[in-house]
Amino acid sequence: MILHNITSLSPCPQTVSLARKAACEGIVLLKNEDNILPLKANTLVSVFGRCQINTFSGGYGSGVGPSADYPPINIIQGFDNNPVLSYNEELAKLYADWVEENPITFGGWGSWPASYPEMPLTEEIVSAARDVSDTAVIVIGRAAGEDRELQLKKSEIFLSDDELDMLSKVNARFENIIILMNAGNVLDM
């Protein structure tokens, strides 16, 4: 019997094309008050939420899909790859430093996290971000998958206390807010 390491298998180009098309068609814009979207060229946004760095790129179990040929791109890398989008790099660095100091524990089969702990925000952090930009992007992420269905509790289907605090603090300072849900499942908003 020959066993193959699934990460060494490359998907065929037709599969990649179909997956990209399905991902684009699966994006849903729920609301666009005052036509904030699409962002105008050179709009500087302040990006809040840990999932700007630790972006969920697939489900768990058999739903995990990134390969060496197509590594996942997080939200900040996506901004970096787009020449007309710009973000508050000082805020992004605060998040990057915090994420590095607070790594994620993945656990074993079926005990993977549904969400990641959120960086606590202070009024000073949000005010400093507001001083340089008038548009905020808040990224909220969730994952579910094989043997890891979401439960009706905080940090899973319901928002965590830190996520609610982040939404409240950003909403108090910013007039233009975009909420980006990095989730392939239901989430109570």
JSON list of C-alpha atoms in Angstrom, two decimals:
[
{"chain": "A", "resi": 1, "resn": "MET", "atom": "CA", "xyz": [0.00, 0.00, 0.00]},
{"chain": "A", "resi": 2, "resn": "ILE", "atom": "CA", "xyz": [1.30, 3.45, -0.92]},
{"chain": "A", "resi": 3, "resn": "LEU", "atom": "CA", "xyz": [0.23, 6.38, 1.24]},
{"chain": "A", "resi": 4, "resn": "HIS", "atom": "CA", "xyz": [0.38, 9.88, -0.10]},
{"chain": "A", "resi": 5, "resn": "ASN", "atom": "CA", "xyz": [0.74, 13.04, 1.90]},
{"chain": "A", "resi": 6, "resn": "ILE", "atom": "CA", "xyz": [-2.33, 15.01, 0.88]},
{"chain": "A", "resi": 7, "resn": "THR", "atom": "CA", "xyz": [-0.48, 18.32, 1.28]},
{"chain": "A", "resi": 8, "resn": "SER", "atom": "CA", "xyz": [1.86, 17.27, -1.55]},
{"chain": "A", "resi": 9, "resn": "LEU", "atom": "CA", "xyz": [-0.99, 16.79, -4.02]},
{"chain": "A", "resi": 10, "resn": "SER", "atom": "CA", "xyz": [-1.67, 19.71, -6.32]},
{"chain": "A", "resi": 11, "resn": "PRO", "atom": "CA", "xyz": [-5.23, 20.53, -7.34]},
{"chain": "A", "resi": 12, "resn": "CYS", "atom": "CA", "xyz": [-5.95, 20.63, -11.04]},
{"chain": "A", "resi": 13, "resn": "PRO", "atom": "CA", "xyz": [-6.36, 24.11, -12.59]},
{"chain": "A", "resi": 14, "resn": "GLN", "atom": "CA", "xyz": [-10.07, 23.55, -13.27]},
{"chain": "A", "resi": 15, "resn": "THR", "atom": "CA", "xyz": [-10.68, 22.84, -9.58]},
{"chain": "A", "resi": 16, "resn": "VAL", "atom": "CA", "xyz": [-8.85, 26.01, -8.56]},
{"chain": "A", "resi": 17, "resn": "SER", "atom": "CA", "xyz": [-10.81, 28.09, -11.06]},
{"chain": "A", "resi": 18, "resn": "LEU", "atom": "CA", "xyz": [-14.12, 26.63, -9.89]},
{"chain": "A", "resi": 19, "resn": "ALA", "atom": "CA", "xyz": [-13.20, 27.13, -6.21]},
{"chain": "A", "resi": 20, "resn": "ARG", "atom": "CA", "xyz": [-12.30, 30.80, -6.82]},
{"chain": "A", "resi": 21, "resn": "LYS", "atom": "CA", "xyz": [-15.56, 31.35, -8.71]},
{"chain": "A", "resi": 22, "resn": "ALA", "atom": "CA", "xyz": [-17.57, 29.70, -5.90]},
{"chain": "A", "resi": 23, "resn": "ALA", "atom": "CA", "xyz": [-15.77, 31.82, -3.28]},
{"chain": "A", "resi": 24, "resn": "CYS", "atom": "CA", "xyz": [-16.50, 35.05, -5.19]},
{"chain": "A", "resi": 25, "resn": "GLU", "atom": "CA", "xyz": [-20.14, 34.10, -5.68]},
{"chain": "A", "resi": 26, "resn": "GLY", "atom": "CA", "xyz": [-20.43, 33.09, -2.02]},
{"chain": "A", "resi": 27, "resn": "ILE", "atom": "CA", "xyz": [-19.56, 36.56, -0.73]},
{"chain": "A", "resi": 28, "resn": "VAL", "atom": "CA", "xyz": [-22.69, 38.29, 0.50]},
{"chain": "A", "resi": 29, "resn": "LEU", "atom": "CA", "xyz": [-23.11, 42.02, 1.05]},
{"chain": "A", "resi": 30, "resn": "LEU", "atom": "CA", "xyz": [-25.81, 42.32, 3.71]},
{"chain": "A", "resi": 31, "resn": "LYS", "atom": "CA", "xyz": [-26.06, 46.07, 3.90]},
{"chain": "A", "resi": 32, "resn": "ASN", "atom": "CA", "xyz": [-24.33, 49.09, 2.36]},
{"chain": "A", "resi": 33, "resn": "GLU", "atom": "CA", "xyz": [-25.61, 52.22, 4.07]},
{"chain": "A", "resi": 34, "resn": "ASP", "atom": "CA", "xyz": [-24.44, 55.51, 2.57]},
{"chain": "A", "resi": 35, "resn": "ASN", "atom": "CA", "xyz": [-22.57, 53.56, -0.14]},
{"chain": "A", "resi": 36, "resn": "ILE", "atom": "CA", "xyz": [-19.44, 53.07, 1.97]},
{"chain": "A", "resi": 37, "resn": "LEU", "atom": "CA", "xyz": [-18.54, 50.20, -0.35]},
{"chain": "A", "resi": 38, "resn": "PRO", "atom": "CA", "xyz": [-16.72, 49.91, -2.58]},
{"chain": "A", "resi": 39, "resn": "LEU", "atom": "CA", "xyz": [-13.97, 51.80, -0.80]},
{"chain": "A", "resi": 40, "resn": "LYS", "atom": "CA", "xyz": [-12.74, 54.78, -2.74]},
{"chain": "A", "resi": 41, "resn": "ALA", "atom": "CA", "xyz": [-9.13, 54.63, -3.89]},
{"chain": "A", "resi": 42, "resn": "ASN", "atom": "CA", "xyz": [-6.64, 55.71, -1.23]},
{"chain": "A", "resi": 43, "resn": "THR", "atom": "CA", "xyz": [-9.17, 55.57, 1.61]},
{"chain": "A", "resi": 44, "resn": "LEU", "atom": "CA", "xyz": [-7.16, 54.83, 4.73]},
{"chain": "A", "resi": 45, "resn": "VAL", "atom": "CA", "xyz": [-8.99, 52.31, 6.90]},
{"chain": "A", "resi": 46, "resn": "SER", "atom": "CA", "xyz": [-8.31, 51.15, 10.43]},
{"chain": "A", "resi": 47, "resn": "VAL", "atom": "CA", "xyz": [-8.69, 47.38, 10.63]},
{"chain": "A", "resi": 48, "resn": "PHE", "atom": "CA", "xyz": [-9.85, 45.90, 13.94]},
{"chain": "A", "resi": 49, "resn": "GLY", "atom": "CA", "xyz": [-10.09, 42.26, 14.96]},
{"chain": "A", "resi": 50, "resn": "ARG", "atom": "CA", "xyz": [-7.61, 39.44, 15.34]},
{"chain": "A", "resi": 51, "resn": "CYS", "atom": "CA", "xyz": [-8.91, 37.68, 12.24]},
{"chain": "A", "resi": 52, "resn": "GLN", "atom": "CA", "xyz": [-7.26, 40.33, 10.08]},
{"chain": "A", "resi": 53, "resn": "ILE", "atom": "CA", "xyz": [-4.14, 38.23, 10.73]},
{"chain": "A", "resi": 54, "resn": "ASN", "atom": "CA", "xyz": [-5.48, 34.84, 11.84]},
{"chain": "A", "resi": 55, "resn": "THR", "atom": "CA", "xyz": [-8.01, 34.60, 9.01]},
{"chain": "A", "resi": 56, "resn": "PHE", "atom": "CA", "xyz": [-10.10, 31.42, 8.85]},
{"chain": "A", "resi": 57, "resn": "SER", "atom": "CA", "xyz": [-9.34, 29.91, 5.44]},
{"chain": "A", "resi": 58, "resn": "GLY", "atom": "CA", "xyz": [-11.48, 26.78, 5.64]},
{"chain": "A", "resi": 59, "resn": "GLY", "atom": "CA", "xyz": [-13.42, 24.48, 7.87]},
{"chain": "A", "resi": 60, "resn": "TYR", "atom": "CA", "xyz": [-11.99, 21.83, 10.14]},
{"chain": "A", "resi": 61, "resn": "GLY", "atom": "CA", "xyz": [-11.59, 18.12, 9.49]},
{"chain": "A", "resi": 62, "resn": "SER", "atom": "CA", "xyz": [-12.03, 17.38, 5.79]},
{"chain": "A", "resi": 63, "resn": "GLY", "atom": "CA", "xyz": [-12.84, 21.06, 5.21]},
{"chain": "A", "resi": 64, "resn": "VAL", "atom": "CA", "xyz": [-9.25, 22.17, 5.69]},
{"chain": "A", "resi": 65, "resn": "GLY", "atom": "CA", "xyz": [-8.06, 23.07, 2.25]},
{"chain": "A", "resi": 66, "resn": "PRO", "atom": "CA", "xyz": [-5.02, 25.34, 1.86]},
{"chain": "A", "resi": 67, "resn": "SER", "atom": "CA", "xyz": [-2.15, 23.73, 0.00]},
{"chain": "A", "resi": 68, "resn": "ALA", "atom": "CA", "xyz": [1.48, 24.60, -0.59]},
{"chain": "A", "resi": 69, "resn": "ASP", "atom": "CA", "xyz": [0.52, 25.72, -4.11]},
{"chain": "A", "resi": 70, "resn": "TYR", "atom": "CA", "xyz": [-2.21, 28.05, -2.78]},
{"chain": "A", "resi": 71, "resn": "PRO", "atom": "CA", "xyz": [-1.26, 29.24, 0.72]},
{"chain": "A", "resi": 72, "resn": "PRO", "atom": "CA", "xyz": [-3.92, 31.19, 2.60]},
{"chain": "A", "resi": 73, "resn": "ILE", "atom": "CA", "xyz": [-3.80, 34.97, 2.41]},
{"chain": "A", "resi": 74, "resn": "ASN", "atom": "CA", "xyz": [-4.96, 36.89, 5.46]},
{"chain": "A", "resi": 75, "resn": "ILE", "atom": "CA", "xyz": [-6.93, 40.13, 5.36]},
{"chain": "A", "resi": 76, "resn": "ILE", "atom": "CA", "xyz": [-3.90, 42.39, 5.83]},
{"chain": "A", "resi": 77, "resn": "GLN", "atom": "CA", "xyz": [-1.99, 40.56, 3.08]},
{"chain": "A", "resi": 78, "resn": "GLY", "atom": "CA", "xyz": [-5.05, 41.09, 0.87]},
{"chain": "A", "resi": 79, "resn": "PHE", "atom": "CA", "xyz": [-4.86, 44.82, 1.56]},
{"chain": "A", "resi": 80, "resn": "ASP", "atom": "CA", "xyz": [-1.12, 44.75, 0.78]},
{"chain": "A", "resi": 81, "resn": "ASN", "atom": "CA", "xyz": [-1.83, 43.00, -2.53]},
{"chain": "A", "resi": 82, "resn": "ASN", "atom": "CA", "xyz": [-4.30, 45.67, -3.65]},
{"chain": "A", "resi": 83, "resn": "PRO", "atom": "CA", "xyz": [-2.64, 48.91, -4.85]},
{"chain": "A", "resi": 84, "resn": "VAL", "atom": "CA", "xyz": [-5.73, 51.08, -4.22]},
{"chain": "A", "resi": 85, "resn": "LEU", "atom": "CA", "xyz": [-6.38, 49.99, -0.62]},
{"chain": "A", "resi": 86, "resn": "SER", "atom": "CA", "xyz": [-4.47, 51.35, 2.34]},
{"chain": "A", "resi": 87, "resn": "TYR", "atom": "CA", "xyz": [-4.73, 50.66, 6.04]},
{"chain": "A", "resi": 88, "resn": "ASN", "atom": "CA", "xyz": [-3.55, 52.03, 9.35]},
{"chain": "A", "resi": 89, "resn": "GLU", "atom": "CA", "xyz": [-0.18, 50.27, 9.61]},
{"chain": "A", "resi": 90, "resn": "GLU", "atom": "CA", "xyz": [0.39, 51.37, 13.21]},
{"chain": "A", "resi": 91, "resn": "LEU", "atom": "CA", "xyz": [-2.85, 49.66, 14.31]},
{"chain": "A", "resi": 92, "resn": "ALA", "atom": "CA", "xyz": [-2.01, 46.60, 12.21]},
{"chain": "A", "resi": 93, "resn": "LYS", "atom": "CA", "xyz": [1.37, 46.38, 13.97]},
{"chain": "A", "resi": 94, "resn": "LEU", "atom": "CA", "xyz": [-0.32, 46.51, 17.38]},
{"chain": "A", "resi": 95, "resn": "TYR", "atom": "CA", "xyz": [-2.45, 43.55, 16.32]},
{"chain": "A", "resi": 96, "resn": "ALA", "atom": "CA", "xyz": [0.53, 41.69, 14.82]},
{"chain": "A", "resi": 97, "resn": "ASP", "atom": "CA", "xyz": [2.56, 42.11, 18.01]},
{"chain": "A", "resi": 98, "resn": "TRP", "atom": "CA", "xyz": [-0.39, 41.02, 20.18]},
{"chain": "A", "resi": 99, "resn": "VAL", "atom": "CA", "xyz": [-1.08, 37.97, 18.00]},
{"chain": "A", "resi": 100, "resn": "GLU", "atom": "CA", "xyz": [2.58, 36.96, 18.21]},
{"chain": "A", "resi": 101, "resn": "GLU", "atom": "CA", "xyz": [2.45, 37.23, 22.02]},
{"chain": "A", "resi": 102, "resn": "ASN", "atom": "CA", "xyz": [-0.89, 35.37, 22.18]},
{"chain": "A", "resi": 103, "resn": "PRO", "atom": "CA", "xyz": [-0.63, 32.34, 19.88]},
{"chain": "A", "resi": 104, "resn": "ILE", "atom": "CA", "xyz": [-3.60, 30.12, 19.15]},
{"chain": "A", "resi": 105, "resn": "THR", "atom": "CA", "xyz": [-3.88, 26.66, 20.69]},
{"chain": "A", "resi": 106, "resn": "PHE", "atom": "CA", "xyz": [-5.48, 24.29, 18.22]},
{"chain": "A", "resi": 107, "resn": "GLY", "atom": "CA", "xyz": [-6.00, 21.21, 20.40]},
{"chain": "A", "resi": 108, "resn": "GLY", "atom": "CA", "xyz": [-6.77, 17.80, 18.97]},
{"chain": "A", "resi": 109, "resn": "TRP", "atom": "CA", "xyz": [-9.41, 16.38, 16.67]},
{"chain": "A", "resi": 110, "resn": "GLY", "atom": "CA", "xyz": [-12.81, 17.94, 17.24]},
{"chain": "A", "resi": 111, "resn": "SER", "atom": "CA", "xyz": [-11.57, 20.41, 19.84]},
{"chain": "A", "resi": 112, "resn": "TRP", "atom": "CA", "xyz": [-10.29, 23.08, 17.46]},
{"chain": "A", "resi": 113, "resn": "PRO", "atom": "CA", "xyz": [-11.29, 26.62, 18.35]},
{"chain": "A", "resi": 114, "resn": "ALA", "atom": "CA", "xyz": [-14.45, 28.04, 16.82]},
{"chain": "A", "resi": 115, "resn": "SER", "atom": "CA", "xyz": [-13.07, 31.54, 17.36]},
{"chain": "A", "resi": 116, "resn": "TYR", "atom": "CA", "xyz": [-9.86, 33.11, 18.52]},
{"chain": "A", "resi": 117, "resn": "PRO", "atom": "CA", "xyz": [-9.34, 35.29, 21.59]},
{"chain": "A", "resi": 118, "resn": "GLU", "atom": "CA", "xyz": [-9.67, 38.96, 20.65]},
{"chain": "A", "resi": 119, "resn": "MET", "atom": "CA", "xyz": [-7.14, 41.67, 21.48]},
{"chain": "A", "resi": 120, "resn": "PRO", "atom": "CA", "xyz": [-8.61, 43.85, 24.25]},
{"chain": "A", "resi": 121, "resn": "LEU", "atom": "CA", "xyz": [-9.09, 47.40, 22.97]},
{"chain": "A", "resi": 122, "resn": "THR", "atom": "CA", "xyz": [-8.57, 50.55, 24.96]},
{"chain": "A", "resi": 123, "resn": "GLU", "atom": "CA", "xyz": [-10.20, 53.90, 24.28]},
{"chain": "A", "resi": 124, "resn": "GLU", "atom": "CA", "xyz": [-6.71, 55.22, 23.48]},
{"chain": "A", "resi": 125, "resn": "ILE", "atom": "CA", "xyz": [-6.13, 52.64, 20.73]},
{"chain": "A", "resi": 126, "resn": "VAL", "atom": "CA", "xyz": [-9.48, 53.37, 19.09]},
{"chain": "A", "resi": 127, "resn": "SER", "atom": "CA", "xyz": [-9.06, 57.16, 19.42]},
{"chain": "A", "resi": 128, "resn": "ALA", "atom": "CA", "xyz": [-5.56, 57.03, 17.89]},
{"chain": "A", "resi": 129, "resn": "ALA", "atom": "CA", "xyz": [-6.96, 55.01, 14.98]},
{"chain": "A", "resi": 130, "resn": "ARG", "atom": "CA", "xyz": [-9.78, 57.52, 14.52]},
{"chain": "A", "resi": 131, "resn": "ASP", "atom": "CA", "xyz": [-7.24, 60.36, 14.44]},
{"chain": "A", "resi": 132, "resn": "VAL", "atom": "CA", "xyz": [-5.73, 58.96, 11.22]},
{"chain": "A", "resi": 133, "resn": "SER", "atom": "CA", "xyz": [-8.79, 57.48, 9.47]},
{"chain": "A", "resi": 134, "resn": "ASP", "atom": "CA", "xyz": [-12.53, 57.92, 9.40]},
{"chain": "A", "resi": 135, "resn": "THR", "atom": "CA", "xyz": [-13.36, 54.40, 8.17]},
{"chain": "A", "resi": 136, "resn": "ALA", "atom": "CA", "xyz": [-13.07, 51.25, 10.27]},
{"chain": "A", "resi": 137, "resn": "VAL", "atom": "CA", "xyz": [-13.14, 47.62, 9.16]},
{"chain": "A", "resi": 138, "resn": "ILE", "atom": "CA", "xyz": [-14.01, 45.16, 11.91]},
{"chain": "A", "resi": 139, "resn": "VAL", "atom": "CA", "xyz": [-13.15, 41.52, 11.16]},
{"chain": "A", "resi": 140, "resn": "ILE", "atom": "CA", "xyz": [-15.05, 38.86, 13.07]},
{"chain": "A", "resi": 141, "resn": "GLY", "atom": "CA", "xyz": [-14.19, 35.24, 12.35]},
{"chain": "A", "resi": 142, "resn": "ARG", "atom": "CA", "xyz": [-15.61, 31.82, 13.07]},
{"chain": "A", "resi": 143, "resn": "ALA", "atom": "CA", "xyz": [-14.84, 28.30, 11.99]},
{"chain": "A", "resi": 144, "resn": "ALA", "atom": "CA", "xyz": [-16.76, 25.08, 12.21]},
{"chain": "A", "resi": 145, "resn": "GLY", "atom": "CA", "xyz": [-16.35, 21.74, 10.59]},
{"chain": "A", "resi": 146, "resn": "GLU", "atom": "CA", "xyz": [-16.29, 18.03, 10.91]},
{"chain": "A", "resi": 147, "resn": "ASP", "atom": "CA", "xyz": [-16.73, 17.07, 14.59]},
{"chain": "A", "resi": 148, "resn": "ARG", "atom": "CA", "xyz": [-16.67, 20.78, 15.53]},
{"chain": "A", "resi": 149, "resn": "GLU", "atom": "CA", "xyz": [-20.13, 22.22, 15.02]},
{"chain": "A", "resi": 150, "resn": "LEU", "atom": "CA", "xyz": [-20.80, 25.59, 16.61]},
{"chain": "A", "resi": 151, "resn": "GLN", "atom": "CA", "xyz": [-22.84, 25.72, 19.79]},
{"chain": "A", "resi": 152, "resn": "LEU", "atom": "CA", "xyz": [-25.36, 28.32, 21.00]},
{"chain": "A", "resi": 153, "resn": "LYS", "atom": "CA", "xyz": [-22.86, 30.06, 23.26]},
{"chain": "A", "resi": 154, "resn": "LYS", "atom": "CA", "xyz": [-20.54, 33.07, 23.38]},
{"chain": "A", "resi": 155, "resn": "SER", "atom": "CA", "xyz": [-17.49, 32.91, 21.11]},
{"chain": "A", "resi": 156, "resn": "GLU", "atom": "CA", "xyz": [-19.26, 30.42, 18.89]},
{"chain": "A", "resi": 157, "resn": "ILE", "atom": "CA", "xyz": [-22.65, 31.35, 17.38]},
{"chain": "A", "resi": 158, "resn": "PHE", "atom": "CA", "xyz": [-22.90, 34.37, 19.70]},
{"chain": "A", "resi": 159, "resn": "LEU", "atom": "CA", "xyz": [-20.31, 37.13, 19.87]},
{"chain": "A", "resi": 160, "resn": "SER", "atom": "CA", "xyz": [-17.77, 37.06, 22.68]},
{"chain": "A", "resi": 161, "resn": "ASP", "atom": "CA", "xyz": [-17.64, 39.81, 25.30]},
{"chain": "A", "resi": 162, "resn": "ASP", "atom": "CA", "xyz": [-14.40, 41.13, 23.73]},
{"chain": "A", "resi": 163, "resn": "GLU", "atom": "CA", "xyz": [-16.04, 41.24, 20.28]},
{"chain": "A", "resi": 164, "resn": "LEU", "atom": "CA", "xyz": [-19.03, 43.13, 21.68]},
{"chain": "A", "resi": 165, "resn": "ASP", "atom": "CA", "xyz": [-16.65, 45.53, 23.44]},
{"chain": "A", "resi": 166, "resn": "MET", "atom": "CA", "xyz": [-14.69, 46.04, 20.20]},
{"chain": "A", "resi": 167, "resn": "LEU", "atom": "CA", "xyz": [-17.90, 46.78, 18.26]},
{"chain": "A", "resi": 168, "resn": "SER", "atom": "CA", "xyz": [-19.06, 49.22, 20.93]},
{"chain": "A", "resi": 169, "resn": "LYS", "atom": "CA", "xyz": [-15.77, 51.13, 21.17]},
{"chain": "A", "resi": 170, "resn": "VAL", "atom": "CA", "xyz": [-15.29, 51.38, 17.42]},
{"chain": "A", "resi": 171, "resn": "ASN", "atom": "CA", "xyz": [-18.92, 52.39, 16.89]},
{"chain": "A", "resi": 172, "resn": "ALA", "atom": "CA", "xyz": [-18.52, 55.20, 19.45]},
{"chain": "A", "resi": 173, "resn": "ARG", "atom": "CA", "xyz": [-15.62, 56.75, 17.50]},
{"chain": "A", "resi": 174, "resn": "PHE", "atom": "CA", "xyz": [-16.15, 55.91, 13.82]},
{"chain": "A", "resi": 175, "resn": "GLU", "atom": "CA", "xyz": [-19.00, 56.98, 11.58]},
{"chain": "A", "resi": 176, "resn": "ASN", "atom": "CA", "xyz": [-18.06, 54.68, 8.68]},
{"chain": "A", "resi": 177, "resn": "ILE", "atom": "CA", "xyz": [-17.83, 51.06, 9.79]},
{"chain": "A", "resi": 178, "resn": "ILE", "atom": "CA", "xyz": [-17.55, 47.95, 7.65]},
{"chain": "A", "resi": 179, "resn": "ILE", "atom": "CA", "xyz": [-18.06, 44.61, 9.40]},
{"chain": "A", "resi": 180, "resn": "LEU", "atom": "CA", "xyz": [-16.29, 41.80, 7.58]},
{"chain": "A", "resi": 181, "resn": "MET", "atom": "CA", "xyz": [-17.50, 38.38, 8.67]},
{"chain": "A", "resi": 182, "resn": "ASN", "atom": "CA", "xyz": [-14.85, 35.76, 8.06]},
{"chain": "A", "resi": 183, "resn": "ALA", "atom": "CA", "xyz": [-17.22, 32.84, 8.59]},
{"chain": "A", "resi": 184, "resn": "GLY", "atom": "CA", "xyz": [-18.65, 30.02, 6.55]},
{"chain": "A", "resi": 185, "resn": "ASN", "atom": "CA", "xyz": [-21.49, 29.35, 8.96]},
{"chain": "A", "resi": 186, "resn": "VAL", "atom": "CA", "xyz": [-24.22, 31.09, 10.90]},
{"chain": "A", "resi": 187, "resn": "LEU", "atom": "CA", "xyz": [-23.27, 33.79, 13.39]},
{"chain": "A", "resi": 188, "resn": "ASP", "atom": "CA", "xyz": [-25.67, 35.82, 15.53]},
{"chain": "A", "resi": 189, "resn": "MET", "atom": "CA", "xyz": [-25.10, 39.51, 14.87]}
]
